[in-house]
Amino acid sequence: MADSRPFRVVIGGGGISGLTFANALEKANIDYVLLEARETISPQVGASIGFFPNGGRIMDQLGCFDQIATKISEADNMSRFNYPTAFLEREAVLRILYDNLKDKSKIKVSKRISKVDHNSKEVIVLCEDGTAIGGDILVGCDGVHSKVRQELWRLSHLQEPLAIDPKDKEMLFAEYNCLFGISTDTRGVEDGAISVNYSEGLSTMIIGGKAKVFWFIFKRMDKVYKVPDIPRYTKEEAEVFAENIQDSTVMPQLQFRDIWKNRSSYTLVATEEAQLATWSWGRIACVGDCVHKMTPNMGAGGNAAIETAAALANELKRMVDSSEKGRPSFETIKGKQPYKLTIYQKIREKRVTAILKAANGLTRMHALKTWKDRLFAFWILPFAGDTFTNLNCDMVLGAVKLDYLPVPERSLHGTMPFNASQGLGQSESKLLRAFIALPFLFITMVASHFMLGIALPSMLTRIGDILEHGVANNIGTPGVVKPLQSLFGIDFLTDIGIVYAILLIESARRANIMTLASV
């Protein structure tokens, strides 16, 4: 059976990453079938998705962005890339991705995966309705509670017990939960506006859309829950949660009750967090929330899943194009040839790690979890200028694209070009940079000691006094009068000027954002 059909990918899950991956495979002329457990491909569950330029560029490559743009309210903090930051209903995005497919017969709904069989010739996916579908590769796009991931763990344990780190199975945890939803147009919420409320008890995020309001209410749970004890909530529990926060202020002169009474959909979830060490094994690979789950405060999870889907599509395209008759062998897929199924993880891992850390850290800052979070929220961010925008741009800068499709014309006209070698996850070690700089600091101190007669232990103190109080106020300071009145005083001030100039330059560099140098 496997030898008689073309190379085929089975996709488990028809969410954002699954349908993005299906569109990418169709553009690559790779056969696939997508299995969605729900009865419809675009269910309304109260969810929204924020598109940043990294996700927007891939949507543009697939031919979907123009349709998305007609349904959004734009926020221009990402205009450097010539793509807007956009929020809209998840349901609408799923419909756009589905409608963009030329061959919709490959999308199968009401196909909940029950079991997977795996051998050197093919992978066979069994569904609860008795359907059996064979393919060369199975890709799990089925979310944080992924059945494909569970089967990957089960099969790898049976066939290759040491392949998967046992810690992966215990990695998922949740410290916060979130009541999110969509309401109709509400007084006080402007179209395109984003309002975040930092609060130790209840942090909120309100986003104005086209005649809609997207809202998120975050709350720290009584403890950190780990699998398999992470809570899953019913509609009734969501309503109880909402009733208890009716009087909470979410925007100036706006209480939660004002948004809740206009609700059209809502859901209460635990916001899980995890980054797995292993994303693939044998003929099975996982994408998105299956392997890198982050909290939603930064809106980065959906875009990260889209990027990972694109990275895997790139790898499969190269694998198929380089294989005889377009059928990669099991050795090629498993990793004994140049193109192997693990490459997409290596390409994505650094960026995902950095973005996940930033997203989950932002959740704790919104919740004012520690004194550092409170300090940053109240005393640094308000005076940070473009720092937060620069951070968001760093999150986008090094994004993956679909390598086998043309680069969109729109993406070439931004003031900040995409660059895969830069951005979050690509910065050099601050500790290493400091270590390399130590010899130069030592040379400066030794030179000053011999040229100016200033004792080394007091050097930094003297420099600090002069910088803080000025040269004039230090003329009478013992030990400073002589060097300032001597010929070597010029050298002393020159040295100080160079050090101070370096500090100023370093404080303005994007690589030093969120470090002591920038503060």
Short mmCIF file of C-alpha atoms in Angstrom, two decimals:
data_model
loop_
_atom_site.label_atom_id
_atom_site.label_comp_id
_atom_site.label_asym_id
_atom_site.label_seq_id
_atom_site.Cartn_x
_atom_site.Cartn_y
_atom_site.Cartn_z
CA MET A 1 0.00 0.00 0.00
CA ALA A 2 2.78 2.45 0.90
CA ASP A 3 4.67 1.80 -2.35
CA SER A 4 1.65 2.39 -4.59
CA ARG A 5 0.84 5.94 -3.46
CA PRO A 6 2.80 9.20 -3.62
CA PHE A 7 4.68 10.61 -0.64
CA ARG A 8 2.00 11.69 1.82
CA VAL A 9 1.88 13.66 5.05
CA VAL A 10 -0.88 13.03 7.59
CA ILE A 11 -1.72 16.13 9.63
CA GLY A 12 -3.33 15.64 13.02
CA GLY A 13 -5.34 18.74 13.93
CA GLY A 14 -7.04 21.49 11.94
CA GLY A 15 -6.19 24.54 14.03
CA ILE A 16 -4.07 27.52 12.99
CA SER A 17 -0.84 25.53 12.67
CA GLY A 18 -2.56 22.56 11.00
CA LEU A 19 -4.28 24.60 8.29
CA THR A 20 -1.17 26.76 7.79
CA PHE A 21 0.83 23.57 7.30
CA ALA A 22 -1.79 22.20 4.88
CA ASN A 23 -1.60 25.37 2.78
CA ALA A 24 2.21 25.22 2.83
CA LEU A 25 2.21 21.58 1.66
CA GLU A 26 -0.27 22.35 -1.11
CA LYS A 27 2.01 25.14 -2.35
CA ALA A 28 4.91 22.67 -2.23
CA ASN A 29 2.94 20.08 -4.26
CA ILE A 30 3.21 17.55 -1.44
CA ASP A 31 0.25 15.22 -0.93
CA TYR A 32 -1.42 15.32 2.49
CA VAL A 33 -4.57 14.56 4.42
CA LEU A 34 -5.69 16.56 7.46
CA LEU A 35 -7.66 14.94 10.29
CA GLU A 36 -9.72 17.27 12.50
CA ALA A 37 -11.49 15.86 15.57
CA ARG A 38 -14.27 18.49 15.60
CA GLU A 39 -17.32 18.42 13.36
CA THR A 40 -16.43 21.76 11.79
CA ILE A 41 -13.15 23.22 10.62
CA SER A 42 -13.83 26.67 12.12
CA PRO A 43 -15.52 26.36 15.53
CA GLN A 44 -16.38 29.47 17.56
CA VAL A 45 -14.86 28.96 21.00
CA GLY A 46 -14.32 32.59 21.98
CA ALA A 47 -10.69 32.63 20.92
CA SER A 48 -8.82 35.34 19.05
CA ILE A 49 -5.39 35.49 17.48
CA GLY A 50 -2.94 38.34 17.16
CA PHE A 51 -0.87 38.50 14.01
CA PHE A 52 2.59 40.01 14.18
CA PRO A 53 4.66 40.57 11.01
CA ASN A 54 6.40 37.18 11.38
CA GLY A 55 3.07 35.39 11.04
CA GLY A 56 1.72 38.00 8.61
CA ARG A 57 4.56 37.48 6.14
CA ILE A 58 3.91 33.72 5.97
CA MET A 59 0.18 34.39 5.52
CA ASP A 60 1.16 36.76 2.70
CA GLN A 61 3.24 34.04 1.04
CA LEU A 62 0.27 31.68 1.19
CA GLY A 63 -2.05 34.29 -0.33
CA CYS A 64 -4.15 34.82 2.82
CA PHE A 65 -2.98 38.12 4.24
CA ASP A 66 -5.10 40.43 2.12
CA GLN A 67 -8.24 38.63 3.32
CA ILE A 68 -7.06 38.86 6.92
CA ALA A 69 -6.36 42.58 6.50
CA THR A 70 -9.99 43.29 5.57
CA LYS A 71 -11.16 42.00 8.96
CA ILE A 72 -8.75 43.71 11.31
CA SER A 73 -8.14 46.84 13.28
CA GLU A 74 -4.49 47.72 12.94
CA ALA A 75 -2.04 48.67 15.67
CA ASP A 76 0.99 50.35 14.12
CA ASN A 77 3.73 49.43 16.61
CA MET A 78 5.09 46.92 14.07
CA SER A 79 4.93 49.20 11.02
CA ARG A 80 8.73 48.98 10.75
CA PHE A 81 8.16 45.70 8.88
CA ASN A 82 5.35 47.09 6.72
CA TYR A 83 2.89 44.66 8.32
CA PRO A 84 0.35 45.68 10.97
CA THR A 85 -0.18 44.05 14.31
CA ALA A 86 -3.68 42.65 13.95
CA PHE A 87 -6.27 40.93 16.15
CA LEU A 88 -9.26 39.02 14.88
CA GLU A 89 -11.36 35.96 15.69
CA ARG A 90 -9.60 32.62 15.45
CA GLU A 91 -12.70 31.31 13.69
CA ALA A 92 -12.26 33.86 10.89
CA VAL A 93 -8.60 32.92 10.35
CA LEU A 94 -9.46 29.22 10.19
CA ARG A 95 -12.12 29.95 7.58
CA ILE A 96 -9.69 32.05 5.50
CA LEU A 97 -7.03 29.32 5.60
CA TYR A 98 -9.58 26.66 4.70
CA ASP A 99 -11.07 28.67 1.85
CA ASN A 100 -7.59 29.28 0.46
CA LEU A 101 -7.03 25.55 -0.15
CA LYS A 102 -7.67 24.44 -3.72
CA ASP A 103 -8.42 20.79 -2.88
CA LYS A 104 -10.69 20.70 0.15
CA SER A 105 -11.26 16.96 -0.16
CA LYS A 106 -8.04 16.46 1.79
CA ILE A 107 -9.62 18.00 4.91
CA LYS A 108 -11.46 15.37 6.98
CA VAL A 109 -13.59 16.47 9.96
CA SER A 110 -14.94 14.26 12.79
CA LYS A 111 -11.72 12.24 12.62
CA ARG A 112 -10.44 11.94 16.17
CA ILE A 113 -7.16 10.03 16.32
CA SER A 114 -7.20 7.00 18.63
CA LYS A 115 -3.95 5.19 17.85
CA VAL A 116 -0.87 5.28 15.62
CA ASP A 117 1.11 2.38 14.15
CA HIS A 118 4.65 2.99 12.96
CA ASN A 119 7.15 0.95 10.93
CA SER A 120 9.99 1.38 8.46
CA LYS A 121 7.59 1.63 5.48
CA GLU A 122 4.85 3.94 6.72
CA VAL A 123 2.88 5.40 9.61
CA ILE A 124 -0.77 4.38 9.96
CA VAL A 125 -3.23 6.62 11.79
CA LEU A 126 -6.34 5.01 13.27
CA CYS A 127 -9.41 7.14 14.07
CA GLU A 128 -12.19 6.50 16.55
CA ASP A 129 -14.69 5.98 13.71
CA GLY A 130 -12.62 3.04 12.40
CA THR A 131 -10.86 4.96 9.61
CA ALA A 132 -7.24 3.98 8.91
CA ILE A 133 -5.04 6.37 6.94
CA GLY A 134 -1.48 5.64 5.88
CA GLY A 135 1.27 8.15 5.24
CA ASP A 136 5.01 8.64 5.21
CA ILE A 137 5.04 11.23 7.97
CA LEU A 138 2.58 12.17 10.71
CA VAL A 139 2.63 15.77 11.92
CA GLY A 140 0.89 16.64 15.19
CA CYS A 141 -0.79 20.05 15.12
CA ASP A 142 -3.37 19.07 17.73
CA GLY A 143 -2.56 21.43 20.57
CA VAL A 144 -1.37 21.24 24.12
CA HIS A 145 -3.23 17.98 24.87
CA SER A 146 -1.88 16.37 21.70
CA LYS A 147 -2.81 12.77 20.94
CA VAL A 148 -0.08 12.62 18.31
CA ARG A 149 2.51 13.59 20.93
CA GLN A 150 1.23 10.89 23.28
CA GLU A 151 1.54 8.30 20.52
CA LEU A 152 5.04 9.53 19.68
CA TRP A 153 6.03 8.92 23.30
CA ARG A 154 4.34 5.50 23.38
CA LEU A 155 5.88 4.26 20.14
CA SER A 156 9.35 5.59 20.86
CA HIS A 157 9.32 3.87 24.26
CA LEU A 158 8.40 0.57 22.60
CA GLN A 159 10.85 0.75 19.70
CA GLU A 160 13.66 2.97 21.03
CA PRO A 161 13.33 3.37 24.82
CA LEU A 162 16.14 5.91 25.27
CA ALA A 163 15.13 8.23 22.41
CA ILE A 164 12.90 10.55 24.46
CA ASP A 165 13.88 12.33 27.66
CA PRO A 166 11.37 11.18 30.32
CA LYS A 167 11.28 14.76 31.65
CA ASP A 168 9.37 15.80 28.52
CA LYS A 169 6.32 13.94 29.81
CA GLU A 170 6.37 15.98 33.03
CA MET A 171 7.33 19.33 31.51
CA LEU A 172 3.87 20.89 31.12
CA PHE A 173 2.65 23.06 34.00
CA ALA A 174 0.28 25.96 34.67
CA GLU A 175 0.56 28.77 37.20
CA TYR A 176 -2.12 31.11 35.80
CA ASN A 177 -5.54 30.74 34.28
CA CYS A 178 -7.30 33.01 31.82
CA LEU A 179 -10.90 33.87 31.08
CA PHE A 180 -10.94 35.15 27.51
CA GLY A 181 -13.68 36.07 25.12
CA ILE A 182 -15.17 38.35 22.50
CA SER A 183 -17.78 41.03 23.10
CA THR A 184 -19.66 43.36 20.80
CA ASP A 185 -18.67 47.02 20.56
CA THR A 186 -18.41 48.46 24.08
CA ARG A 187 -18.38 52.08 25.22
CA GLY A 188 -14.89 53.26 26.14
CA VAL A 189 -12.98 50.73 24.03
CA GLU A 190 -11.62 52.39 20.91
CA ASP A 191 -11.06 50.57 17.64
CA GLY A 192 -7.44 49.33 17.49
CA ALA A 193 -6.61 50.30 21.09
CA ILE A 194 -4.76 47.93 23.44
CA SER A 195 -5.07 48.41 27.20
CA VAL A 196 -3.16 46.35 29.77
CA ASN A 197 -3.87 46.48 33.50
CA TYR A 198 -0.99 45.42 35.75
CA SER A 199 -2.34 43.98 38.99
CA GLU A 200 -1.22 41.47 41.57
CA GLY A 201 -4.69 40.01 41.94
CA LEU A 202 -6.12 40.21 38.44
CA SER A 203 -4.32 41.46 35.34
CA THR A 204 -6.29 42.26 32.21
CA MET A 205 -5.77 42.94 28.52
CA ILE A 206 -8.46 44.64 26.42
CA ILE A 207 -8.12 44.99 22.63
CA GLY A 208 -10.49 46.97 20.46
CA GLY A 209 -11.39 45.39 17.12
CA LYS A 210 -13.76 46.17 14.29
CA ALA A 211 -17.06 46.50 16.16
CA LYS A 212 -15.68 43.93 18.63
CA VAL A 213 -13.74 43.77 21.87
CA PHE A 214 -11.21 41.00 22.52
CA TRP A 215 -10.54 40.57 26.23
CA PHE A 216 -8.33 38.48 28.53
CA ILE A 217 -8.55 38.22 32.33
CA PHE A 218 -5.51 36.58 33.95
CA LYS A 219 -5.40 35.23 37.48
CA ARG A 220 -2.73 33.41 39.42
CA MET A 221 -4.00 30.05 40.67
CA ASP A 222 -3.65 28.77 44.21
CA LYS A 223 -0.59 26.74 43.24
CA VAL A 224 1.45 25.58 40.27
CA TYR A 225 -0.27 22.60 38.65
CA LYS A 226 1.59 19.93 36.69
CA VAL A 227 0.35 17.20 34.38
CA PRO A 228 -1.91 15.33 34.80
CA ASP A 229 -3.49 17.66 37.41
CA ILE A 230 -3.76 20.84 35.34
CA PRO A 231 -7.40 22.03 35.64
CA ARG A 232 -9.82 21.96 32.69
CA TYR A 233 -12.87 24.15 33.16
CA THR A 234 -16.53 23.92 32.20
CA LYS A 235 -18.77 26.75 30.97
CA GLU A 236 -20.38 26.89 34.39
CA GLU A 237 -17.01 27.38 36.07
CA ALA A 238 -16.19 30.14 33.58
CA GLU A 239 -19.43 31.91 34.50
CA VAL A 240 -18.68 31.65 38.22
CA PHE A 241 -15.22 33.11 37.56
CA ALA A 242 -16.82 36.00 35.66
CA GLU A 243 -19.43 36.68 38.33
CA ASN A 244 -16.74 37.07 40.97
CA ILE A 245 -14.93 39.84 39.06
CA GLN A 246 -17.87 41.95 37.83
CA ASP A 247 -16.69 45.05 39.74
CA SER A 248 -13.07 44.82 38.59
CA THR A 249 -11.80 47.88 36.73
CA VAL A 250 -10.33 46.84 33.36
CA MET A 251 -9.93 50.31 31.83
CA PRO A 252 -10.40 53.85 33.14
CA GLN A 253 -14.12 54.25 33.89
CA LEU A 254 -14.81 50.76 32.57
CA GLN A 255 -15.60 47.70 34.69
CA PHE A 256 -15.56 44.09 33.62
CA ARG A 257 -19.37 43.95 33.86
CA ASP A 258 -19.55 46.45 30.97
CA ILE A 259 -17.67 44.03 28.70
CA TRP A 260 -19.22 40.85 30.09
CA LYS A 261 -22.79 41.96 29.41
CA ASN A 262 -21.88 42.35 25.70
CA ARG A 263 -20.19 38.95 25.45
CA SER A 264 -20.72 36.79 22.40
CA SER A 265 -18.34 33.97 23.38
CA TYR A 266 -16.02 33.11 26.28
CA THR A 267 -13.79 30.33 27.63
CA LEU A 268 -11.85 29.69 30.83
CA VAL A 269 -8.55 27.82 30.50
CA ALA A 270 -5.37 27.14 32.41
CA THR A 271 -2.49 28.81 30.57
CA GLU A 272 0.00 25.97 30.28
CA GLU A 273 3.72 26.47 29.77
CA ALA A 274 6.37 24.10 28.40
CA GLN A 275 9.13 23.67 25.87
CA LEU A 276 9.88 20.04 25.10
CA ALA A 277 13.39 18.77 24.45
CA THR A 278 12.33 16.46 21.61
CA TRP A 279 9.90 17.49 18.86
CA SER A 280 10.13 14.47 16.58
CA TRP A 281 10.95 10.78 16.41
CA GLY A 282 10.88 8.29 13.54
CA ARG A 283 8.13 9.31 11.14
CA ILE A 284 6.35 11.59 13.62
CA ALA A 285 6.87 15.33 14.18
CA CYS A 286 5.03 17.88 16.35
CA VAL A 287 4.33 21.56 15.75
CA GLY A 288 3.08 24.51 17.82
CA ASP A 289 1.51 24.08 21.25
CA CYS A 290 2.35 20.35 21.15
CA VAL A 291 5.99 21.20 21.82
CA HIS A 292 6.28 24.91 22.69
CA LYS A 293 3.39 26.22 24.75
CA MET A 294 3.52 29.77 26.09
CA THR A 295 1.15 32.06 27.95
CA PRO A 296 -0.96 34.40 25.77
CA ASN A 297 -0.03 37.78 27.28
CA MET A 298 2.42 38.62 24.49
CA GLY A 299 0.26 37.15 21.73
CA ALA A 300 3.27 35.23 20.41
CA GLY A 301 2.05 31.62 20.57
CA GLY A 302 0.05 31.55 17.34
CA ASN A 303 2.82 33.25 15.37
CA ALA A 304 5.40 30.85 16.82
CA ALA A 305 3.27 27.90 15.71
CA ILE A 306 2.96 29.36 12.19
CA GLU A 307 6.75 29.77 12.00
CA THR A 308 7.37 26.20 13.15
CA ALA A 309 4.91 24.89 10.56
CA ALA A 310 6.77 26.86 7.89
CA ALA A 311 10.15 25.54 9.07
CA LEU A 312 8.90 21.93 8.88
CA ALA A 313 7.35 22.55 5.44
CA ASN A 314 10.72 23.88 4.22
CA GLU A 315 12.44 20.74 5.45
CA LEU A 316 9.92 18.37 3.86
CA LYS A 317 10.12 20.26 0.55
CA ARG A 318 13.92 19.90 0.46
CA MET A 319 13.64 16.26 1.50
CA VAL A 320 11.17 15.41 -1.25
CA ASP A 321 12.98 17.39 -3.96
CA SER A 322 16.30 15.68 -3.21
CA SER A 323 14.90 12.15 -3.03
CA GLU A 324 14.64 9.68 -5.89
CA LYS A 325 11.12 9.77 -7.36
CA GLY A 326 10.11 12.17 -4.57
CA ARG A 327 9.91 9.39 -1.95
CA PRO A 328 12.38 9.97 0.90
CA SER A 329 13.54 6.71 2.46
CA PHE A 330 13.05 5.95 6.13
CA GLU A 331 16.80 6.41 6.60
CA THR A 332 16.51 9.93 5.14
CA ILE A 333 13.53 10.78 7.33
CA LYS A 334 15.05 9.30 10.45
CA GLY A 335 18.36 11.05 10.02
CA LYS A 336 21.03 8.97 8.27
CA GLN A 337 21.01 11.32 5.26
CA PRO A 338 21.58 15.11 5.01
CA TYR A 339 17.86 15.90 5.14
CA LYS A 340 16.31 14.64 8.33
CA LEU A 341 13.18 15.33 10.31
CA THR A 342 14.96 16.96 13.23
CA ILE A 343 16.37 19.94 11.31
CA TYR A 344 13.25 22.08 11.77
CA GLN A 345 13.68 21.92 15.55
CA LYS A 346 17.32 23.04 15.32
CA ILE A 347 16.27 25.96 13.12
CA ARG A 348 13.50 27.06 15.48
CA GLU A 349 14.79 26.19 18.93
CA LYS A 350 16.78 29.35 19.75
CA ARG A 351 14.02 31.72 18.69
CA VAL A 352 11.32 29.67 20.40
CA THR A 353 13.30 29.53 23.64
CA ALA A 354 13.81 33.31 23.69
CA ILE A 355 10.20 34.11 22.73
CA LEU A 356 8.76 31.63 25.21
CA LYS A 357 10.90 33.09 27.99
CA ALA A 358 9.80 36.63 27.08
CA ALA A 359 6.10 35.69 26.82
CA ASN A 360 5.98 33.80 30.10
CA GLY A 361 8.00 36.55 31.80
CA LEU A 362 5.51 39.16 30.59
CA THR A 363 2.68 37.21 32.23
CA ARG A 364 4.45 37.46 35.56
CA MET A 365 5.16 41.14 35.04
CA HIS A 366 1.46 41.79 34.34
CA ALA A 367 0.69 39.94 37.57
CA LEU A 368 3.38 41.88 39.49
CA LYS A 369 4.67 38.59 40.82
CA THR A 370 8.00 39.81 42.24
CA TRP A 371 9.53 43.12 43.31
CA LYS A 372 11.53 43.09 40.06
CA ASP A 373 8.30 42.87 38.07
CA ARG A 374 6.79 45.75 40.06
CA LEU A 375 9.94 47.82 39.63
CA PHE A 376 9.97 47.29 35.89
CA ALA A 377 6.22 47.83 35.44
CA PHE A 378 5.98 51.06 37.43
CA TRP A 379 9.43 52.67 37.25
CA ILE A 380 11.12 51.53 34.06
CA LEU A 381 8.49 50.84 31.38
CA PRO A 382 6.76 54.26 31.72
CA PHE A 383 10.09 55.98 30.95
CA ALA A 384 11.47 53.41 28.51
CA GLY A 385 10.40 55.15 25.28
CA ASP A 386 10.52 52.68 22.40
CA THR A 387 12.01 49.88 24.49
CA PHE A 388 8.88 47.73 24.45
CA THR A 389 8.37 48.27 20.71
CA ASN A 390 12.03 47.40 20.15
CA LEU A 391 11.53 44.17 22.09
CA ASN A 392 8.54 43.24 19.96
CA CYS A 393 10.51 44.01 16.81
CA ASP A 394 13.34 41.78 18.03
CA MET A 395 10.76 39.02 18.42
CA VAL A 396 9.87 39.42 14.73
CA LEU A 397 13.21 40.26 13.12
CA GLY A 398 14.69 36.78 12.69
CA ALA A 399 11.47 35.07 11.58
CA VAL A 400 11.29 31.96 9.41
CA LYS A 401 9.60 32.20 6.00
CA LEU A 402 8.61 29.62 3.38
CA ASP A 403 11.87 29.29 1.44
CA TYR A 404 10.31 27.79 -1.68
CA LEU A 405 7.78 30.59 -2.20
CA PRO A 406 8.52 34.16 -3.40
CA VAL A 407 9.24 36.79 -0.79
CA PRO A 408 6.16 39.08 -0.62
CA GLU A 409 6.68 42.52 -2.15
CA ARG A 410 5.13 44.08 0.95
CA SER A 411 7.87 42.67 3.20
CA LEU A 412 10.62 44.40 1.20
CA HIS A 413 9.43 47.94 1.89
CA GLY A 414 9.67 48.14 5.67
CA THR A 415 12.19 50.33 7.48
CA MET A 416 13.47 47.26 9.36
CA PRO A 417 14.26 44.34 7.01
CA PHE A 418 13.70 40.77 8.18
CA ASN A 419 17.02 39.09 8.98
CA ALA A 420 17.22 35.45 10.07
CA SER A 421 20.62 36.02 11.72
CA GLN A 422 19.31 38.66 14.14
CA GLY A 423 16.57 39.14 16.73
CA LEU A 424 15.60 37.21 19.84
CA GLY A 425 17.65 34.08 20.32
CA GLN A 426 20.52 35.33 18.15
CA SER A 427 22.20 37.77 20.55
CA GLU A 428 25.63 36.94 21.88
CA SER A 429 26.21 36.13 25.52
CA LYS A 430 26.32 39.23 27.73
CA LEU A 431 28.60 37.38 30.15
CA LEU A 432 31.01 36.52 27.34
CA ARG A 433 31.07 40.13 26.14
CA ALA A 434 31.80 41.35 29.66
CA PHE A 435 34.57 38.77 30.06
CA ILE A 436 36.19 39.82 26.78
CA ALA A 437 36.05 43.48 27.87
CA LEU A 438 37.79 42.87 31.23
CA PRO A 439 41.36 43.10 29.87
CA PHE A 440 40.62 46.53 28.39
CA LEU A 441 39.28 47.75 31.73
CA PHE A 442 42.39 46.44 33.47
CA ILE A 443 44.68 48.16 30.94
CA THR A 444 42.86 51.48 31.48
CA MET A 445 43.20 51.23 35.26
CA VAL A 446 46.90 50.31 35.11
CA ALA A 447 47.65 53.11 32.65
CA SER A 448 45.85 55.63 34.84
CA HIS A 449 47.77 54.40 37.87
CA PHE A 450 51.17 54.96 36.30
CA MET A 451 50.32 58.13 34.36
CA LEU A 452 48.26 59.92 36.98
CA GLY A 453 49.46 58.50 40.25
CA ILE A 454 45.97 57.43 41.31
CA ALA A 455 45.81 54.25 43.36
CA LEU A 456 43.99 51.45 41.59
CA PRO A 457 41.50 50.69 44.39
CA SER A 458 40.23 54.27 44.36
CA MET A 459 40.05 54.62 40.58
CA LEU A 460 36.40 53.71 40.15
CA THR A 461 35.41 55.84 43.16
CA ARG A 462 37.15 58.89 41.70
CA ILE A 463 35.61 58.36 38.29
CA GLY A 464 32.16 58.09 39.90
CA ASP A 465 32.70 61.30 41.89
CA ILE A 466 33.71 63.25 38.80
CA LEU A 467 30.86 61.92 36.71
CA GLU A 468 28.30 62.61 39.42
CA HIS A 469 29.49 65.99 40.73
CA GLY A 470 31.55 67.37 37.83
CA VAL A 471 35.22 68.24 37.52
CA ALA A 472 34.88 71.64 39.20
CA ASN A 473 33.47 70.18 42.42
CA ASN A 474 36.34 67.71 42.65
CA ILE A 475 39.21 70.17 42.25
CA GLY A 476 39.74 70.28 46.00
CA THR A 477 39.49 66.55 46.52
CA PRO A 478 42.74 65.10 47.89
CA GLY A 479 44.47 62.99 45.27
CA VAL A 480 42.58 64.64 42.42
CA VAL A 481 44.11 68.15 42.51
CA LYS A 482 47.52 67.01 41.33
CA PRO A 483 46.46 65.04 38.24
CA LEU A 484 44.00 67.71 37.16
CA GLN A 485 46.66 70.41 37.43
CA SER A 486 49.30 68.39 35.67
CA LEU A 487 49.83 67.75 32.01
CA PHE A 488 48.49 64.27 32.52
CA GLY A 489 45.12 65.69 33.51
CA ILE A 490 44.26 65.92 29.83
CA ASP A 491 44.91 62.19 29.46
CA PHE A 492 42.80 61.53 32.54
CA LEU A 493 39.79 63.43 31.19
CA THR A 494 40.25 61.82 27.78
CA ASP A 495 40.18 58.37 29.34
CA ILE A 496 37.05 59.25 31.28
CA GLY A 497 35.41 60.61 28.14
CA ILE A 498 36.11 57.44 26.18
CA VAL A 499 34.70 55.21 28.91
CA TYR A 500 31.62 57.44 29.27
CA ALA A 501 31.11 57.51 25.48
CA ILE A 502 31.27 53.72 25.36
CA LEU A 503 28.67 53.50 28.11
CA LEU A 504 26.36 55.87 26.25
CA ILE A 505 26.72 53.97 22.98
CA GLU A 506 26.19 50.61 24.67
CA SER A 507 23.07 51.91 26.42
CA ALA A 508 21.51 52.74 23.06
CA ARG A 509 22.30 49.46 21.31
CA ARG A 510 19.36 47.13 20.64
CA ALA A 511 21.51 44.20 21.76
CA ASN A 512 21.51 45.64 25.28
CA ILE A 513 17.76 46.08 25.63
CA MET A 514 16.51 45.05 29.08
CA THR A 515 20.04 45.02 30.54
CA LEU A 516 21.75 47.23 33.12
CA ALA A 517 23.46 49.15 30.30
CA SER A 518 20.13 50.31 28.88
CA VAL A 519 18.87 51.44 32.29
#
